[in-house]
Short mmCIF file of C-alpha atoms in Angstrom, two decimals:
data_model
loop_
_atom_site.label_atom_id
_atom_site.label_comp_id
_atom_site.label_asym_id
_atom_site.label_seq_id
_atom_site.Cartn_x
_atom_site.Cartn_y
_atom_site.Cartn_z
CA UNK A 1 14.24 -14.87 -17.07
CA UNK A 2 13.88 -18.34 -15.76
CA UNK A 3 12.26 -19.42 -18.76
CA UNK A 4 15.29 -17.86 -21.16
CA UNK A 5 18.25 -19.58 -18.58
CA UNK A 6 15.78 -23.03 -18.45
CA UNK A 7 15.73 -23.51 -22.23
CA UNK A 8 18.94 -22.57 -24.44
CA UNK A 9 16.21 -22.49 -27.44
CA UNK A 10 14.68 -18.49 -27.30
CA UNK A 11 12.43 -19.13 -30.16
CA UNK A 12 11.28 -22.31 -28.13
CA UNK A 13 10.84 -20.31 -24.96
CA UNK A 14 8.77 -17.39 -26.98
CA UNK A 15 6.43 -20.43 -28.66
CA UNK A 16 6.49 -21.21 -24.60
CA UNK A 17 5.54 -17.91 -23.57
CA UNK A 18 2.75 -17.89 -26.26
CA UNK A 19 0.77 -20.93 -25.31
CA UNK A 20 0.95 -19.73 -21.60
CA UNK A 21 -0.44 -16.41 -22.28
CA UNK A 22 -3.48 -17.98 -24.87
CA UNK A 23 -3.98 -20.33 -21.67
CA UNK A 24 -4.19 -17.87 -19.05
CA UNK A 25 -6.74 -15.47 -20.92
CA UNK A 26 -8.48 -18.80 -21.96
CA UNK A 27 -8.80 -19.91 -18.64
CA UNK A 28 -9.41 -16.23 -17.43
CA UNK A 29 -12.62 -15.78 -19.94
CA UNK A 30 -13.90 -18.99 -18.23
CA UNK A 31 -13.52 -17.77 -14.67
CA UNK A 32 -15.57 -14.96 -16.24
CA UNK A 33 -18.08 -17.37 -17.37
CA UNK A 34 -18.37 -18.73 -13.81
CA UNK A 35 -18.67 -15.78 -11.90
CA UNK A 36 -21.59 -14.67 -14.26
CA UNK A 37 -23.41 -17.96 -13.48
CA UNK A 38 -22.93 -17.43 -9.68
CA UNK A 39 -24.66 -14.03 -10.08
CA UNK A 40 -27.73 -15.87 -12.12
CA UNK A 41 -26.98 -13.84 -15.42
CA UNK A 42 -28.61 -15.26 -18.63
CA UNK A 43 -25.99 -17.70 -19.87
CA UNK A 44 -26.04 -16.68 -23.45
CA UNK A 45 -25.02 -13.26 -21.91
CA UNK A 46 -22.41 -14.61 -19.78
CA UNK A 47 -21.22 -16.51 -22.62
CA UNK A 48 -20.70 -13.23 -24.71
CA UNK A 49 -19.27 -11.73 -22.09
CA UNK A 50 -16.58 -14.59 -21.66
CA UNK A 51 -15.80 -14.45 -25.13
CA UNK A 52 -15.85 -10.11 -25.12
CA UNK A 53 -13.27 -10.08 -22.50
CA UNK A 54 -11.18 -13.33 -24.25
CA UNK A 55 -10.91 -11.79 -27.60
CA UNK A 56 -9.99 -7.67 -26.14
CA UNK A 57 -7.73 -6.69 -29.01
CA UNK A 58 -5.40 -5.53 -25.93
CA UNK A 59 -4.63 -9.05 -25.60
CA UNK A 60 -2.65 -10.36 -28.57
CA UNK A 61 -0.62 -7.50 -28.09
CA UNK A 62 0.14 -8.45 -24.77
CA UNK A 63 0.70 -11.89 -25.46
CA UNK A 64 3.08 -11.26 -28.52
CA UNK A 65 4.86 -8.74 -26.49
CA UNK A 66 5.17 -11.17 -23.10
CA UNK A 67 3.40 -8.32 -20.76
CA UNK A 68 2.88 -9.15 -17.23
CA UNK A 69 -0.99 -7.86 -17.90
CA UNK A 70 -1.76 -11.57 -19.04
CA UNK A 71 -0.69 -13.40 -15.59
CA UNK A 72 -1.66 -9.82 -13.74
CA UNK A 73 -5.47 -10.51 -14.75
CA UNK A 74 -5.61 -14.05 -14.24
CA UNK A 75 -4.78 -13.51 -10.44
CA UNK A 76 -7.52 -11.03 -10.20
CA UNK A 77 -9.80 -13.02 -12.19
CA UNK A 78 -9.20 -15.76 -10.35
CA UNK A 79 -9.60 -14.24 -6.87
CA UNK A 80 -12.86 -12.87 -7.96
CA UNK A 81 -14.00 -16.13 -8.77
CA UNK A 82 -12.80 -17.57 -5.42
CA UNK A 83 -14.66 -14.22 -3.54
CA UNK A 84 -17.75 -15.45 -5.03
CA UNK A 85 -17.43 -19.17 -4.81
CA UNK A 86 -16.11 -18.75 -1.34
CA UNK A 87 -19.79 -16.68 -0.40
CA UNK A 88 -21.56 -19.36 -1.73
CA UNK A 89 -19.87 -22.76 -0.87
CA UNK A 90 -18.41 -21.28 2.78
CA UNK A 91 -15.62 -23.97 2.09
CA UNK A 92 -11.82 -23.73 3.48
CA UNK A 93 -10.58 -24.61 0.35
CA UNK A 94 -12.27 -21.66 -1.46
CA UNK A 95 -10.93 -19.37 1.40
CA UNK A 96 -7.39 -20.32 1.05
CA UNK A 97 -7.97 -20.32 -2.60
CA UNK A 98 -8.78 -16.72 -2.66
CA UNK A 99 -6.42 -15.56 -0.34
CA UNK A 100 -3.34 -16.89 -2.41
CA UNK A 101 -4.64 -15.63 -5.30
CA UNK A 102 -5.29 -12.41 -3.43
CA UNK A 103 -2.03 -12.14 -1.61
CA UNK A 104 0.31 -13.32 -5.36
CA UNK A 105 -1.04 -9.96 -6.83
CA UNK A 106 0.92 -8.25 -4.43
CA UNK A 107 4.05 -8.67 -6.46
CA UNK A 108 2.53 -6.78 -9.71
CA UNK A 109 0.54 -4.52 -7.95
CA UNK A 110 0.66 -3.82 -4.03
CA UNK A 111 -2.40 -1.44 -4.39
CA UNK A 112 -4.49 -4.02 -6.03
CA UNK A 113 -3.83 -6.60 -3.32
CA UNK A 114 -4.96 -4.23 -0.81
CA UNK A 115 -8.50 -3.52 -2.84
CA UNK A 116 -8.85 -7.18 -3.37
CA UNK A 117 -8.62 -8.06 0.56
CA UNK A 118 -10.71 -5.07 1.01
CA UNK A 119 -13.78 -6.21 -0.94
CA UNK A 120 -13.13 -9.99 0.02
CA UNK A 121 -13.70 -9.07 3.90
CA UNK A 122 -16.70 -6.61 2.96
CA UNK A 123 -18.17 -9.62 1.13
CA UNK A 124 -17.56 -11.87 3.75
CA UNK A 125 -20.15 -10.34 5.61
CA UNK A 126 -22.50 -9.01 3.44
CA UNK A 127 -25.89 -10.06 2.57
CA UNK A 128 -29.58 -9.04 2.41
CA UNK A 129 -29.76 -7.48 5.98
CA UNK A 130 -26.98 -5.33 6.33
CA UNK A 131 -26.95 -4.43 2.32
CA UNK A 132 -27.29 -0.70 3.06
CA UNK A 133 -25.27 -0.88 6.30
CA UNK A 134 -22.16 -1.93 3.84
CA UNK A 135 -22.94 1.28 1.62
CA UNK A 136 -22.42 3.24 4.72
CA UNK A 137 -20.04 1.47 5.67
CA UNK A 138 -18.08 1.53 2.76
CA UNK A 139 -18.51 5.33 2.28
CA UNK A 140 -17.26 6.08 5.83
CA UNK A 141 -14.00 3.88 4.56
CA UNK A 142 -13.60 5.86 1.13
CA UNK A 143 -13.78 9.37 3.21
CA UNK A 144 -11.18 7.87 5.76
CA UNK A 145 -8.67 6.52 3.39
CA UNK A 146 -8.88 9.54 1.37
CA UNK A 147 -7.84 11.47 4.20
CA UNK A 148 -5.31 9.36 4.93
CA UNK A 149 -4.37 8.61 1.75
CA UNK A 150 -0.92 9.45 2.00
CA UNK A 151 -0.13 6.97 4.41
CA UNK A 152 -1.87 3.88 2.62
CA UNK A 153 -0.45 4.53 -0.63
CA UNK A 154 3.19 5.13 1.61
CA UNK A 155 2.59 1.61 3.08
CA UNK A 156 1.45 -0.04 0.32
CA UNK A 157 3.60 0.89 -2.36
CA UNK A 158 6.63 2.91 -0.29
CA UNK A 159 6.53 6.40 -2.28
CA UNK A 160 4.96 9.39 -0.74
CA UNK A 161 1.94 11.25 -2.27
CA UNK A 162 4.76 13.99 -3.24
CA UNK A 163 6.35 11.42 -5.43
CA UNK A 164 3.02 10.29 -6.69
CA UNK A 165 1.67 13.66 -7.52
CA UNK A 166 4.96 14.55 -9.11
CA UNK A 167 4.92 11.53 -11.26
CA UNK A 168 1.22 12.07 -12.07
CA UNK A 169 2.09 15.53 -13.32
CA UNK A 170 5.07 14.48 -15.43
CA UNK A 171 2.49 11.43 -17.18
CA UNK A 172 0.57 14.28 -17.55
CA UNK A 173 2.18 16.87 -19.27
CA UNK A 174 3.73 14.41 -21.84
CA UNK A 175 0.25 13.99 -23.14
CA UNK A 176 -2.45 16.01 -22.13
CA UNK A 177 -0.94 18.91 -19.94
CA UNK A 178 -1.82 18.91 -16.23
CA UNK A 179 -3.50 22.23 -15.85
CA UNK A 180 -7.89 21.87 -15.87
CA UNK A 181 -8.46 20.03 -18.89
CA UNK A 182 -5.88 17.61 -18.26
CA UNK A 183 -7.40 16.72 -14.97
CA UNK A 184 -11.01 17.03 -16.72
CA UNK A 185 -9.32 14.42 -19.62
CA UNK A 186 -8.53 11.76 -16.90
CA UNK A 187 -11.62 11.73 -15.38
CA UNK A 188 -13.58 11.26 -18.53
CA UNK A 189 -11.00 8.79 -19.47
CA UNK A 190 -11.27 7.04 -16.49
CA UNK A 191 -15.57 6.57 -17.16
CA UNK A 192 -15.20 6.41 -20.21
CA UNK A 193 -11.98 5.26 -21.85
CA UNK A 194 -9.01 4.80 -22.96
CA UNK A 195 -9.47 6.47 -25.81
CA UNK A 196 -8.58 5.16 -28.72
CA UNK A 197 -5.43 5.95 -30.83
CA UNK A 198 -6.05 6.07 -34.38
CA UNK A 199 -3.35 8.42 -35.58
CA UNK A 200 -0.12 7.73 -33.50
CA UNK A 201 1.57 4.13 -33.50
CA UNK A 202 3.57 4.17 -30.55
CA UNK A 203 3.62 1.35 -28.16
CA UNK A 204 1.78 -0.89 -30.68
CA UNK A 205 -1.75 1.08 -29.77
CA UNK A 206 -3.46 1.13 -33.26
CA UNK A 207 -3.45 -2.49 -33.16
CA UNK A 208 -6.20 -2.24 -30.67
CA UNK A 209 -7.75 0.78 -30.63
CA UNK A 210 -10.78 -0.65 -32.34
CA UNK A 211 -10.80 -2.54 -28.67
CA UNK A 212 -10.93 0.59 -26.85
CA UNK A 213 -13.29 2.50 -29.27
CA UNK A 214 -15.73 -0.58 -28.71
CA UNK A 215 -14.69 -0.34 -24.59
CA UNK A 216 -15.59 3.41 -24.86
CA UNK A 217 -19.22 2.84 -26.71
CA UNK A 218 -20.10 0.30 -23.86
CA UNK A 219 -19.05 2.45 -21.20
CA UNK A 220 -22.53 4.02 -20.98
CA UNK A 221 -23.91 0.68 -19.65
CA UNK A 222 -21.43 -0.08 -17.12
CA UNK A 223 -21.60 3.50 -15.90
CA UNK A 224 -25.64 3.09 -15.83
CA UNK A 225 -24.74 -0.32 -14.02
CA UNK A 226 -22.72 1.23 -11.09
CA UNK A 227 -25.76 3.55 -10.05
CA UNK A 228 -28.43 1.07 -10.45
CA UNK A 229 -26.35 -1.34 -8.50
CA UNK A 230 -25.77 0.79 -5.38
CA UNK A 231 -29.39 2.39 -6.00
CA UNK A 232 -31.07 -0.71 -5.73
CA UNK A 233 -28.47 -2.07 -3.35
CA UNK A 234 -28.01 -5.19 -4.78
CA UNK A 235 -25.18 -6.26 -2.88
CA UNK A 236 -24.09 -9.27 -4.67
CA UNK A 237 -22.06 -7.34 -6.93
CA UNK A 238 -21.03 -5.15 -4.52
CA UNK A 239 -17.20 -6.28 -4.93
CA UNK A 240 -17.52 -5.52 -8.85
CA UNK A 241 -18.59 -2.35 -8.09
CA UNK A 242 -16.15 -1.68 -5.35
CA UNK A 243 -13.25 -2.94 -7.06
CA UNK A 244 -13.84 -0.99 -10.39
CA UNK A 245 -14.43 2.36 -8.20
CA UNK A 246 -11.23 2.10 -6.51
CA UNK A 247 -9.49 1.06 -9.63
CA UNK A 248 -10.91 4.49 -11.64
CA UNK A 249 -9.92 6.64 -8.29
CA UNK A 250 -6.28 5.12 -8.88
CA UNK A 251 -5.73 5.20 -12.34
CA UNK A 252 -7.29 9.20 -12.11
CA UNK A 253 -4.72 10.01 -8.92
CA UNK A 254 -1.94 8.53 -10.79
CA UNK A 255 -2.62 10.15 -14.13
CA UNK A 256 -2.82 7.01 -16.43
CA UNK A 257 -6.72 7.22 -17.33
CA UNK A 258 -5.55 6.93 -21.10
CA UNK A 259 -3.18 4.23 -20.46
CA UNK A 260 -5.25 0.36 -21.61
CA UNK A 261 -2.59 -1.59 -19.33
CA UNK A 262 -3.52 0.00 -15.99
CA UNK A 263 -7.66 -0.07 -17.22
CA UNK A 264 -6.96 -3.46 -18.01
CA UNK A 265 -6.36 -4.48 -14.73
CA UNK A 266 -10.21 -3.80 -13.75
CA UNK A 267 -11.60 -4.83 -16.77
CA UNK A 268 -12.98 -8.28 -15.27
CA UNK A 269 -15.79 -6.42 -13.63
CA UNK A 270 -15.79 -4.23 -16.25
CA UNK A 271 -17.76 -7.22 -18.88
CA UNK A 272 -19.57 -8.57 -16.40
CA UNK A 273 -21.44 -5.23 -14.94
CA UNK A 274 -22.02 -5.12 -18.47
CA UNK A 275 -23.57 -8.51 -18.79
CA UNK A 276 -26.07 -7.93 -15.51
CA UNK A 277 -26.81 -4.39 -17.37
CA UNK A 278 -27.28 -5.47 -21.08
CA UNK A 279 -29.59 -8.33 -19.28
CA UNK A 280 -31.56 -6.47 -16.59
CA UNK A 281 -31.78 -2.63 -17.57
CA UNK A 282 -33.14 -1.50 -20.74
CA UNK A 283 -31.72 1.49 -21.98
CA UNK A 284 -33.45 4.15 -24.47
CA UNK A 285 -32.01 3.84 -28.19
CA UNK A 286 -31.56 7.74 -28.09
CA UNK A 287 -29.89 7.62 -24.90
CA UNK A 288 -27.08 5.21 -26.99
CA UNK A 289 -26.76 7.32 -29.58
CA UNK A 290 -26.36 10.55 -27.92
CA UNK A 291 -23.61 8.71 -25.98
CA UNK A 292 -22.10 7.23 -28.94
CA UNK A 293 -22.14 10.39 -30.45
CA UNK A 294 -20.66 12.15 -27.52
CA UNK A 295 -18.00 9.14 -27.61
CA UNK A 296 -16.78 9.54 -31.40
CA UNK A 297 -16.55 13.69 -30.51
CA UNK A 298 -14.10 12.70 -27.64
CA UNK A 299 -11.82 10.39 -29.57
CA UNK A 300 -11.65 12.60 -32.44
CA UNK A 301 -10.85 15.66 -30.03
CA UNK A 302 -8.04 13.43 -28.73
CA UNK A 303 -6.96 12.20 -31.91
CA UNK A 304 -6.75 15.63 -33.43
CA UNK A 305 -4.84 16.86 -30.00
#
């Protein structure tokens, strides 16, 4: 709105809105970049992974459409980046950094701020010591704010868990019904999707459903990934993990596992759990296949919904 009462010129202001949205994914894949060097990954890995998350199908769609996804990410990106940088310089600068990057995602997301201070204080005072200490931790925290769930989400985002729920089921019954398969659908979908639409155009979704099919296929690493990590406890990418469990609990509570702008918002950690996967676990080719088989059965199921 500023931009359109700034500039009496609207096909300037789109150009505008363009080359800001190219910039912030640009600068975006090379806070992804970054953050994979911080955690030692290869950096011919972390370079694919910079340019897997820059070129996401999802995001010329966004940018052509002006979304808020494009400036959404960038915050969390960035506040990643500042987490990490912050646990290994132990500088001011990178605290305030993080905490205003940290505290401007409030106004897109209130729930997202909240997970984003969450694993920034965990981090704080992690390391090698108390690695299994912050599982427990942790675990304790995710029982307690499940039980209490209606009052975080009422403080954080000012509707009730009836209003949620009720939402939830209307999302749901305009696409997949809300009854056991529906649920079943947005769990799966939350693992292991979006799914990809290949037979309905709305909301400009064929354009990148080869994004999402590719998203889906990968899926089986990342998932792999989250059990190795807190297996092995290796607590530097604790917040990864942490932030991209919270973020499938949401999206699954709030029936919008097949919706690519709320996945979007955790898909950061998303590329690089894949990186520290594709570089440190070796998977078995039949294991791949069976899930990529398993994978093309779900999106055809969908498709043929």
């Amino acid at each position: 709105v500023l931009f359109y009462k700034t500039f009496a010129d609207i096909s300037f202001v789109r150009i505008l809105f363009l080359v800001i949205n190219a910039t912030l994914i640009t600068v975006s894949s090379f806070k992804i970049l970054k953050i994979c060097n911080l955690l030692s990954i290869d950096k011919e890995i972390s370079n694919y992974a910079s340019i897997l998350y820059g070129i996401f199908p999802f995001w010329f769609v966004s940018s052509s459409m002006g979304l808020k996804e494009n400036l959404f990410c960038f915050l969390i990106v960035s506040a990643l980046y500042n987490i990490y940088l912050f646990k290994e310089t132990n500088r001011v600068r990178d605290f305030l950094t993080a905490f205003i990057f940290i505290s401007f995602t409030y106004f897109f997301r209130s729930i997202i701020c909240l997970f984003l201070f969450i694993i920034f204080v965990l981090y704080m005072y992690c390391n090698e010591k108390n690695k299994k200490t912050i599982i427990l931790l942790s675990s304790i925290g995710a029982i307690i704010g499940i039980i209490f769930i209606n009052v975080i989400v009422l403080k954080f985002t000012g509707y009730s868990m009836d209003v949620v729920s009720a939402t939830t089921a209307s999302r749901m019954n305009r696409s997949v019904g809300s009854g056991f398969f529906g649920w079943l659908t947005q769990l799966f979908a939350a693992f292991y999707g979006p799914f990809p639409n290949f037979t309905r155009m709305g909301q400009y979704g064929f354009y990148y459903s080869s994004g999402l099919l590719f998203k889906s296929i990968i899926s089986l690493f990342v998932n792999v990934g989250l059990f190795s990590i807190v297996k092995n406890l290796e607590w530097r990418l604790y917040p990864l993990v942490f932030f991209l469990l919270m973020g499938y609990f949401m999206i699954i509570i709030s029936g919008v596992s097949l919706d690519i702008r709320y996945h979007i918002t955790f898909f950061a950690p998303f590329v690089i759990i894949f990186a520290y996967v594709f570089e440190q676990i070796s998977l078995r080719l039949s294991l791949i296949n069976l899930h990529t088989c398993m994978i093309i059965l779900l999106v055809l199921l969908y498709n043929l919904r």
